Tab-separated table of C-alpha atoms and ligand atoms in Angstrom:
chain	number	residue	atom	x	y	z
A	546	MET	CA	150.789	122.240	85.052
A	547	SER	CA	151.252	118.918	83.363
A	548	ALA	CA	148.881	117.668	80.671
A	549	SER	CA	148.504	114.550	82.749
A	550	PHE	CA	146.757	116.565	85.501
A	551	LEU	CA	143.626	116.980	83.384
A	552	GLU	CA	143.847	113.366	82.261
A	553	GLU	CA	144.045	112.217	85.863
A	554	LEU	CA	141.097	114.417	86.719
A	555	GLU	CA	139.070	112.799	83.917
A	556	SER	CA	139.889	109.352	85.226
A	557	ILE	CA	138.404	109.966	88.698
A	558	PRO	CA	135.118	108.051	88.850
A	559	LEU	CA	132.078	109.985	90.053
A	560	LEU	CA	129.931	109.199	93.028
A	561	ASP	CA	126.705	111.121	92.512
A	562	ASN	CA	125.464	111.771	96.056
A	563	HIS	CA	122.033	113.106	95.161
A	564	CYS	CA	119.927	111.635	92.405
A	565	HIS	CA	116.678	109.808	91.698
A	566	PRO	CA	115.429	106.842	89.690
A	567	PHE	CA	114.778	107.071	85.959
A	568	GLU	CA	111.127	107.333	85.022
A	569	VAL	CA	109.240	104.603	83.182
A	570	LEU	CA	106.528	105.925	80.877
A	571	PRO	CA	103.776	104.052	79.021
A	572	SER	CA	104.370	105.953	75.774
A	573	PRO	CA	107.288	107.773	74.085
A	574	ARG	CA	108.021	111.382	74.995
A	575	ASP	CA	107.429	114.274	72.629
A	576	SER	CA	109.432	117.492	72.779
A	577	THR	CA	106.944	119.122	75.178
A	578	SER	CA	107.030	116.364	77.761
A	579	TYR	CA	110.799	116.019	77.276
A	580	LEU	CA	111.498	119.702	77.908
A	581	ASN	CA	109.323	119.712	81.004
A	582	ASN	CA	111.969	117.519	82.651
A	583	PHE	CA	114.359	120.448	82.672
A	584	THR	CA	112.488	123.153	84.508
A	585	GLU	CA	110.997	123.734	87.934
A	586	ALA	CA	108.587	126.245	86.393
A	587	HIS	CA	104.969	125.847	87.369
A	588	GLY	CA	101.771	126.836	85.584
A	589	GLY	CA	101.519	128.179	82.047
A	590	SER	CA	103.562	126.686	79.229
A	591	THR	CA	106.491	125.451	81.249
A	592	HIS	CA	108.138	123.694	78.293
A	593	THR	CA	108.482	127.046	76.503
A	594	LYS	CA	110.240	128.453	79.544
A	595	ALA	CA	112.503	125.413	79.606
A	596	ALA	CA	113.314	125.787	75.916
A	597	LYS	CA	114.353	129.396	76.505
A	598	SER	CA	116.833	128.564	79.278
A	599	VAL	CA	120.573	128.472	78.657
A	600	PHE	CA	120.633	125.159	80.502
A	601	VAL	CA	118.355	123.494	77.952
A	602	LEU	CA	120.110	125.079	74.974
A	603	ARG	CA	123.358	123.586	76.288
A	604	LEU	CA	121.753	120.236	77.085
A	605	MET	CA	120.346	119.907	73.569
A	606	ARG	CA	123.717	120.660	71.964
A	607	ARG	CA	125.525	118.137	74.147
A	608	MET	CA	122.839	115.516	73.553
A	609	ALA	CA	122.876	116.135	69.805
A	610	GLU	CA	126.611	115.307	69.808
A	611	VAL	CA	126.137	112.039	71.710
A	612	ILE	CA	123.100	110.984	69.695
A	613	SER	CA	124.921	111.640	66.418
A	614	LEU	CA	127.764	109.448	67.667
A	615	ILE	CA	125.375	106.648	68.548
A	616	THR	CA	123.252	106.801	65.400
A	617	GLY	CA	125.992	107.890	62.984
A	618	LYS	CA	123.596	110.535	61.604
A	619	GLU	CA	124.071	114.283	61.788
A	620	THR	CA	120.595	115.561	61.137
A	621	LEU	CA	119.661	117.207	64.422
A	622	THR	CA	120.894	120.719	63.644
A	623	THR	CA	118.893	123.279	61.679
A	624	GLN	CA	120.501	125.481	59.017
A	625	ASP	CA	121.153	128.352	61.418
A	626	GLY	CA	122.893	126.063	63.892
A	627	ARG	CA	120.054	125.424	66.335
A	628	ILE	CA	119.103	122.013	67.560
A	629	ASP	CA	115.725	120.780	66.373
A	630	ALA	CA	114.012	119.657	69.587
A	631	ASP	CA	111.481	117.417	67.823
A	632	LEU	CA	114.189	115.564	65.900
A	633	LEU	CA	116.387	115.262	68.966
A	634	VAL	CA	113.615	113.853	71.133
A	635	ARG	CA	112.494	111.429	68.446
A	636	ALA	CA	116.065	110.184	68.039
A	637	ARG	CA	116.658	109.722	71.782
A	638	GLU	CA	113.325	107.933	72.208
A	639	GLU	CA	114.295	105.548	69.414
A	640	ILE	CA	117.589	104.793	71.140
A	641	GLY	CA	115.673	104.216	74.386
A	642	ASP	CA	116.436	105.288	77.945
A	643	LEU	CA	118.447	102.279	78.986
A	644	TYR	CA	120.850	102.071	76.074
A	645	LEU	CA	121.267	105.839	76.138
A	646	ALA	CA	121.945	105.670	79.880
A	647	LYS	CA	124.552	102.971	79.373
A	648	ARG	CA	126.433	105.082	76.835
A	649	LEU	CA	126.122	108.336	78.787
A	650	PHE	CA	127.245	106.835	82.092
A	651	GLU	CA	130.184	105.164	80.367
A	652	VAL	CA	131.408	108.400	78.790
A	653	ALA	CA	130.882	110.349	82.020
A	654	ASN	CA	132.574	107.666	84.153
A	655	ILE	CA	129.838	107.614	86.795
A	656	ARG	CA	130.399	104.701	89.142
A	657	SER	CA	128.116	105.052	92.177
A	658	LEU	CA	124.805	106.659	93.059
A	659	VAL	CA	123.025	107.762	96.234
A	660	ILE	CA	119.371	107.556	95.270
A	661	ASP	CA	116.380	109.294	96.842
A	662	THR	CA	113.566	106.868	96.116
A	663	GLY	CA	110.856	109.361	97.166
A	664	PHE	CA	110.596	110.756	93.632
A	665	PRO	CA	109.400	109.839	90.984
A	666	PRO	CA	106.501	107.974	92.659
A	667	PRO	CA	107.004	104.173	92.791
A	668	ASP	CA	104.537	103.451	89.954
A	669	ARG	CA	106.619	105.570	87.579
A	670	ALA	CA	110.120	104.774	88.879
A	671	ILE	CA	112.406	102.198	87.297
A	672	ASP	CA	113.455	99.160	89.317
A	673	LEU	CA	116.777	100.186	90.864
A	674	GLU	CA	118.471	96.919	89.980
A	675	VAL	CA	117.582	97.475	86.329
A	676	MET	CA	118.936	101.016	86.516
A	677	ALA	CA	122.164	99.880	88.205
A	678	ASP	CA	122.607	97.095	85.702
A	679	ALA	CA	122.102	99.339	82.674
A	680	THR	CA	124.457	102.009	83.987
A	681	ALA	CA	127.058	99.666	85.545
A	682	THR	CA	126.802	101.512	88.849
A	683	ASN	CA	126.313	100.501	92.453
A	684	TYR	CA	123.987	102.463	94.689
A	685	ARG	CA	122.738	103.291	98.159
A	686	LYS	CA	119.130	104.306	98.872
A	687	LEU	CA	117.926	107.205	101.011
A	688	LEU	CA	114.564	107.364	102.736
A	689	ARG	CA	112.620	110.542	101.967
A	690	ILE	CA	111.102	110.995	105.364
A	691	GLU	CA	108.124	113.279	104.697
A	692	THR	CA	106.905	111.074	101.830
A	693	HIS	CA	107.384	107.961	103.946
A	694	ILE	CA	105.306	109.466	106.768
A	695	GLU	CA	102.563	110.395	104.294
A	696	GLY	CA	102.432	106.744	103.284
A	697	LEU	CA	101.993	105.668	106.902
A	698	VAL	CA	98.980	107.923	107.491
A	699	ALA	CA	96.688	105.483	105.635
A	700	LYS	CA	97.750	102.662	107.975
A	701	ALA	CA	97.430	104.610	111.239
A	702	ASN	CA	94.117	105.302	112.964
A	703	SER	CA	95.610	107.598	115.575
A	704	TYR	CA	98.672	109.734	116.110
A	705	ASP	CA	100.078	107.163	118.550
A	706	GLU	CA	99.650	104.391	115.994
A	707	LEU	CA	101.529	106.532	113.497
A	708	LEU	CA	104.366	106.943	116.000
A	709	ASP	CA	104.547	103.174	116.518
A	710	LEU	CA	104.716	102.507	112.779
A	711	LEU	CA	107.358	105.167	112.304
A	712	GLU	CA	109.361	103.810	115.202
A	713	ASP	CA	109.332	100.322	113.656
A	714	ASP	CA	110.625	101.652	110.352
A	715	LEU	CA	113.365	103.801	111.835
A	716	VAL	CA	114.747	101.752	114.686
A	717	ASP	CA	117.210	100.148	112.275
A	718	ILE	CA	117.266	102.199	109.082
A	719	ARG	CA	120.044	100.194	107.397
A	720	ASP	CA	118.096	97.020	108.060
A	721	LYS	CA	115.248	98.513	105.978
A	722	GLY	CA	117.690	99.042	103.120
A	723	TYR	CA	118.437	102.745	103.542
A	724	TRP	CA	121.747	104.483	104.228
A	725	GLY	CA	120.434	107.852	105.289
A	726	LEU	CA	117.436	110.163	105.328
A	727	LYS	CA	116.347	112.925	103.054
A	728	SER	CA	114.129	115.797	104.184
A	729	ILE	CA	112.037	118.080	102.014
A	730	ALA	CA	110.929	120.245	104.957
A	731	GLY	CA	112.412	123.158	103.002
A	732	TYR	CA	109.564	122.702	100.498
A	733	ARG	CA	106.954	122.331	103.198
A	734	GLY	CA	107.247	125.660	104.943
A	735	GLY	CA	110.939	125.973	105.625
A	736	LEU	CA	114.097	124.698	107.242
A	737	GLU	CA	113.500	125.937	110.755
A	738	ILE	CA	112.614	122.748	112.619
A	739	SER	CA	111.862	122.599	116.320
A	740	PRO	CA	110.826	119.560	118.346
A	741	LEU	CA	109.034	121.835	120.811
A	742	HIS	CA	105.345	121.678	119.974
A	743	SER	CA	102.434	120.835	122.242
A	744	ARG	CA	100.878	117.397	121.889
A	745	ASP	CA	97.524	119.096	121.240
A	746	GLU	CA	98.876	120.925	118.204
A	747	ILE	CA	100.547	117.809	116.875
A	748	VAL	CA	97.485	115.581	117.311
A	749	THR	CA	95.310	118.237	115.667
A	750	GLY	CA	97.712	118.198	112.726
A	751	PHE	CA	97.457	114.412	112.478
A	752	ASN	CA	93.644	114.477	112.662
A	753	GLN	CA	93.488	116.976	109.787
A	754	LEU	CA	95.745	114.808	107.681
A	755	LYS	CA	93.787	111.658	108.496
A	756	LYS	CA	90.563	113.424	107.538
A	757	ALA	CA	92.082	114.357	104.184
A	758	GLU	CA	93.238	110.769	103.669
A	759	ARG	CA	89.776	109.350	104.511
A	760	SER	CA	88.056	111.685	102.084
A	761	GLY	CA	90.419	110.629	99.298
A	762	GLU	CA	92.370	113.909	99.144
A	763	ARG	CA	96.104	113.998	98.653
A	764	VAL	CA	97.947	113.414	101.929
A	765	ARG	CA	100.502	116.198	102.167
A	766	LEU	CA	102.497	116.555	105.359
A	767	ALA	CA	102.659	120.325	105.677
A	768	ASN	CA	101.201	121.023	109.130
A	769	ARG	CA	104.288	122.412	110.805
A	770	PRO	CA	103.906	121.139	114.403
A	771	LEU	CA	103.216	117.625	113.069
A	772	LEU	CA	105.922	117.743	110.389
A	773	GLU	CA	108.574	119.188	112.677
A	774	SER	CA	107.967	116.799	115.552
A	775	LEU	CA	107.920	113.730	113.284
A	776	VAL	CA	110.955	114.572	111.190
A	777	TYR	CA	112.847	115.512	114.343
A	778	ARG	CA	112.115	112.025	115.702
A	779	ALA	CA	113.488	110.589	112.486
A	780	PHE	CA	116.617	112.738	112.809
A	781	LEU	CA	117.174	111.365	116.347
A	782	HIS	CA	117.168	107.846	114.917
A	783	ALA	CA	119.583	108.827	112.143
A	784	SER	CA	121.881	110.410	114.707
A	785	ARG	CA	121.881	107.312	116.935
A	786	GLN	CA	122.689	105.182	113.895
A	787	ASN	CA	125.338	107.627	112.589
A	788	LEU	CA	123.525	108.074	109.298
A	789	PRO	CA	123.567	111.184	107.104
A	790	ILE	CA	120.544	113.435	106.535
A	791	GLN	CA	120.152	115.332	103.283
A	792	PHE	CA	118.205	118.583	103.176
A	793	HIS	CA	116.833	120.147	100.050
A	794	VAL	CA	118.030	123.729	100.365
A	795	GLY	CA	117.123	126.659	98.116
A	796	TYR	CA	116.251	126.108	94.432
A	797	GLY	CA	114.842	122.670	93.696
A	798	ASP	CA	111.069	122.830	93.631
A	799	HIS	CA	108.410	125.415	92.839
A	800	ASP	CA	106.940	124.802	96.319
A	801	VAL	CA	109.821	126.515	98.001
A	802	ASN	CA	109.490	129.829	99.750
A	803	LEU	CA	113.069	130.965	99.306
A	804	ASP	CA	113.023	133.168	102.400
A	805	SER	CA	112.464	130.160	104.620
A	806	ALA	CA	114.852	127.874	102.714
A	807	ASN	CA	118.063	129.653	103.627
A	808	PRO	CA	120.464	127.078	105.091
A	809	THR	CA	121.258	129.359	108.032
A	810	LYS	CA	117.808	128.292	109.332
A	811	LEU	CA	119.356	124.875	110.022
A	812	ARG	CA	121.597	126.288	112.744
A	813	ASN	CA	119.498	124.875	115.609
A	814	LEU	CA	119.770	121.377	114.181
A	815	LEU	CA	123.470	121.676	113.392
A	816	GLU	CA	124.141	122.717	116.978
A	817	ASP	CA	121.772	120.237	118.609
A	818	PRO	CA	123.819	117.828	120.770
A	819	GLU	CA	121.074	115.181	120.369
A	820	LEU	CA	121.785	115.145	116.617
A	821	SER	CA	125.576	115.180	116.793
A	822	GLY	CA	125.763	111.604	115.441
A	823	ALA	CA	124.250	112.598	112.095
A	824	ASN	CA	125.927	114.419	109.243
A	825	PHE	CA	123.891	117.039	107.386
A	826	VAL	CA	124.241	117.363	103.640
A	827	LEU	CA	122.944	120.654	102.231
A	828	LEU	CA	121.735	120.009	98.689
A	829	HIS	CA	121.438	121.981	95.434
A	830	ASN	CA	124.536	124.073	96.209
A	831	CYS	CA	122.037	125.831	98.525
A	832	TRP	CA	121.568	128.100	95.488
A	833	PRO	CA	121.119	131.095	95.717
A	834	PHE	CA	122.531	130.794	99.244
A	835	PHE	CA	125.714	128.994	98.188
A	836	ARG	CA	127.939	131.300	100.233
A	837	GLU	CA	125.848	130.694	103.349
A	838	GLY	CA	125.947	126.934	102.681
A	839	ALA	CA	129.696	127.016	102.038
A	840	PHE	CA	130.166	128.845	105.328
A	841	LEU	CA	128.102	126.312	107.309
A	842	ALA	CA	130.023	123.397	105.776
A	843	ALA	CA	133.270	125.207	106.559
A	844	ILE	CA	132.576	125.669	110.236
A	845	TYR	CA	130.347	122.826	111.456
A	846	PRO	CA	131.909	119.391	111.887
A	847	ASN	CA	128.634	117.738	110.824
A	848	ALA	CA	127.796	119.920	107.787
A	849	TYR	CA	128.570	119.074	104.152
A	850	ILE	CA	127.702	121.066	101.079
A	851	ASP	CA	126.552	119.390	97.904
A	852	LEU	CA	128.167	120.712	94.735
A	853	SER	CA	125.609	120.035	92.024
A	854	PHE	CA	126.186	120.707	88.339
A	855	GLY	CA	122.781	119.374	87.225
A	856	ILE	CA	119.950	120.917	89.228
A	857	PRO	CA	119.590	123.877	89.766
A	858	PHE	CA	119.449	124.523	86.026
A	859	LEU	CA	122.262	127.032	85.559
A	860	SER	CA	124.598	128.312	82.861
A	861	ILE	CA	128.272	127.334	82.918
A	862	ASP	CA	129.142	130.851	84.080
A	863	GLU	CA	126.845	130.672	87.092
A	864	MET	CA	128.070	127.171	87.961
A	865	GLU	CA	131.625	128.473	87.851
A	866	THR	CA	130.674	131.207	90.302
A	867	VAL	CA	129.082	128.625	92.596
A	868	ALA	CA	132.037	126.230	92.381
A	869	LYS	CA	134.504	129.050	93.029
A	870	ALA	CA	132.594	130.147	96.114
A	871	ILE	CA	132.196	126.642	97.521
A	872	VAL	CA	135.641	125.229	96.724
A	873	GLY	CA	137.150	128.554	97.727
A	874	THR	CA	135.471	128.532	101.140
A	875	THR	CA	134.733	125.005	102.301
A	876	PRO	CA	137.485	122.505	103.137
A	877	SER	CA	137.481	119.803	100.462
A	878	ASN	CA	136.604	117.038	102.912
A	879	HIS	CA	133.168	118.665	103.397
A	880	ILE	CA	132.073	119.018	99.755
A	881	VAL	CA	130.227	116.261	97.857
A	882	TYR	CA	129.480	116.087	94.136
A	883	SER	CA	125.991	115.530	92.709
A	884	SER	CA	123.735	116.005	89.690
A	885	ASP	CA	120.247	115.684	91.207
A	886	GLY	CA	119.643	113.631	88.073
A	887	VAL	CA	116.028	112.520	87.831
A	888	ARG	CA	113.716	110.736	85.361
A	889	LEU	CA	116.218	110.684	82.464
A	890	PRO	CA	119.936	109.904	82.191
A	891	GLU	CA	120.570	113.306	80.592
A	892	ILE	CA	120.985	115.370	83.780
A	893	PHE	CA	123.377	112.801	85.298
A	894	TYR	CA	125.500	113.029	82.158
A	895	LEU	CA	125.452	116.780	81.580
A	896	SER	CA	126.299	117.425	85.222
A	897	ALA	CA	129.196	114.993	85.083
A	898	ILE	CA	130.879	116.399	81.996
A	899	ASP	CA	130.268	120.039	82.951
A	900	GLY	CA	131.331	119.403	86.548
A	901	ARG	CA	134.591	117.813	85.427
A	902	SER	CA	135.397	120.637	83.050
A	903	ILE	CA	134.495	123.410	85.513
A	904	MET	CA	136.516	121.774	88.291
A	905	GLY	CA	139.393	121.169	85.855
A	906	GLU	CA	139.579	124.847	84.952
A	907	LEU	CA	139.131	126.030	88.509
A	908	LEU	CA	141.859	123.778	89.881
A	909	SER	CA	144.195	124.457	86.931
A	910	LYS	CA	143.967	128.152	87.673
A	911	MET	CA	144.791	127.520	91.318
A	912	ILE	CA	147.821	125.462	90.254
A	913	SER	CA	149.089	128.043	87.778
A	914	ARG	CA	148.805	130.767	90.394
A	915	GLY	CA	150.858	128.678	92.759
A	916	GLU	CA	147.932	128.582	95.187
A	917	VAL	CA	147.905	124.759	95.341
A	918	GLY	CA	150.155	122.017	93.985
A	919	GLU	CA	149.025	119.403	91.451
A	920	GLY	CA	148.916	116.785	94.167
A	921	ASP	CA	146.705	119.037	96.299
A	922	ALA	CA	144.393	119.670	93.355
A	923	LEU	CA	144.001	115.957	92.662
A	924	THR	CA	143.231	115.284	96.315
A	925	ILE	CA	140.576	118.027	96.260
A	926	ALA	CA	138.977	116.569	93.124
A	927	ASN	CA	139.119	112.995	94.400
A	928	GLU	CA	137.468	113.951	97.673
A	929	ILE	CA	134.700	116.009	96.087
A	930	PHE	CA	133.952	113.642	93.202
A	931	PHE	CA	134.167	110.383	95.091
A	932	GLU	CA	135.834	109.796	98.423
A	933	ASN	CA	133.797	111.985	100.778
A	934	ALA	CA	130.492	110.483	99.707
A	935	TRP	CA	131.987	106.991	99.718
A	936	LYS	CA	132.594	107.350	103.452
A	937	LEU	CA	129.523	109.428	104.252
A	938	TYR	CA	127.008	106.947	102.828
A	939	GLY	CA	128.775	103.841	104.038
A	940	PHE	CA	129.873	102.438	100.661
A	941	ASP	CA	132.959	101.260	102.558
A	942	GLU	CA	130.907	99.245	105.093
B	1028	LIG	ZN1	116.551	115.690	94.319
């Protein structure tokens, strides 16, 4: 294998097909609030759990390197070689999110983003133009459908009014500024979605939600007949407009019941002729169901698997296992790279550099075994890192 193979691999720009806006906070972070960005743990002292994960230990070491380069100081390591979280967080807060993002995105060669604007909430999310400007990226937005519906409940006095509002928003999704949908049904009871529910059940579901809204409670679309019938309507629109639909699958939120978040539960949708115009992107490597996800993306013409090196929060070893399974099973034109970066530029960056190095080693091994040629390996990397998502999310339109 030529040395230039790894150089060429490094030079492929990244299109991150699943990420979120940075978060804007009124005051600087301390190490506790910083660490809480890198765990899905819930209840108890989550930052301690984060600090004890291999993911965070790696993140802190990588960030200490970059921060030392930026500041010219090497004071973030303790005598026994650990990274001092308080010092690290203070240093990165002094640099500031936007300048840090600029440097990290430059080093990682991240060019384009597909952004789910449903999280963080709008009052804490950065303006996307500011984010794109700071990171020198271009982007496409996705509409998180459950969150969008929750927002409509306040404006609708009846189920039929809700349908009208939803219809207006979805009849031309691109015209509203979105290039696809994102569903979190996997975190609201599971991925098995059927349009077959009685109107009575659905209207009852709406009335319960409206009651919650009127009494000032949090509006959370979790009633299954209502959720399933509404998101299915949205999927029909996406299909008619040939837009992709992302599904959160497996690890990604503490709300998930893993049993019901297995991607094989999506079979009905994948085989539904009414939805054949939409492509389905299965997020988070479908971890721990990455083999199931890889299989679905290998056999269905409309299924893609997301290869994420950011979230879930894994060690290099586990990410290698995931990448081996996915790249080893799914044709390369059905795999798309992501970080699931959110709130801070760190996850975008760590995912990018780890993803490049893991893919470099994996493909190098395939080349040295004579399994693929260098040209094949570069095509695989180009497709996964950039080209597939470029087409899928209409960057070429
Ligand atoms: Zn996400």
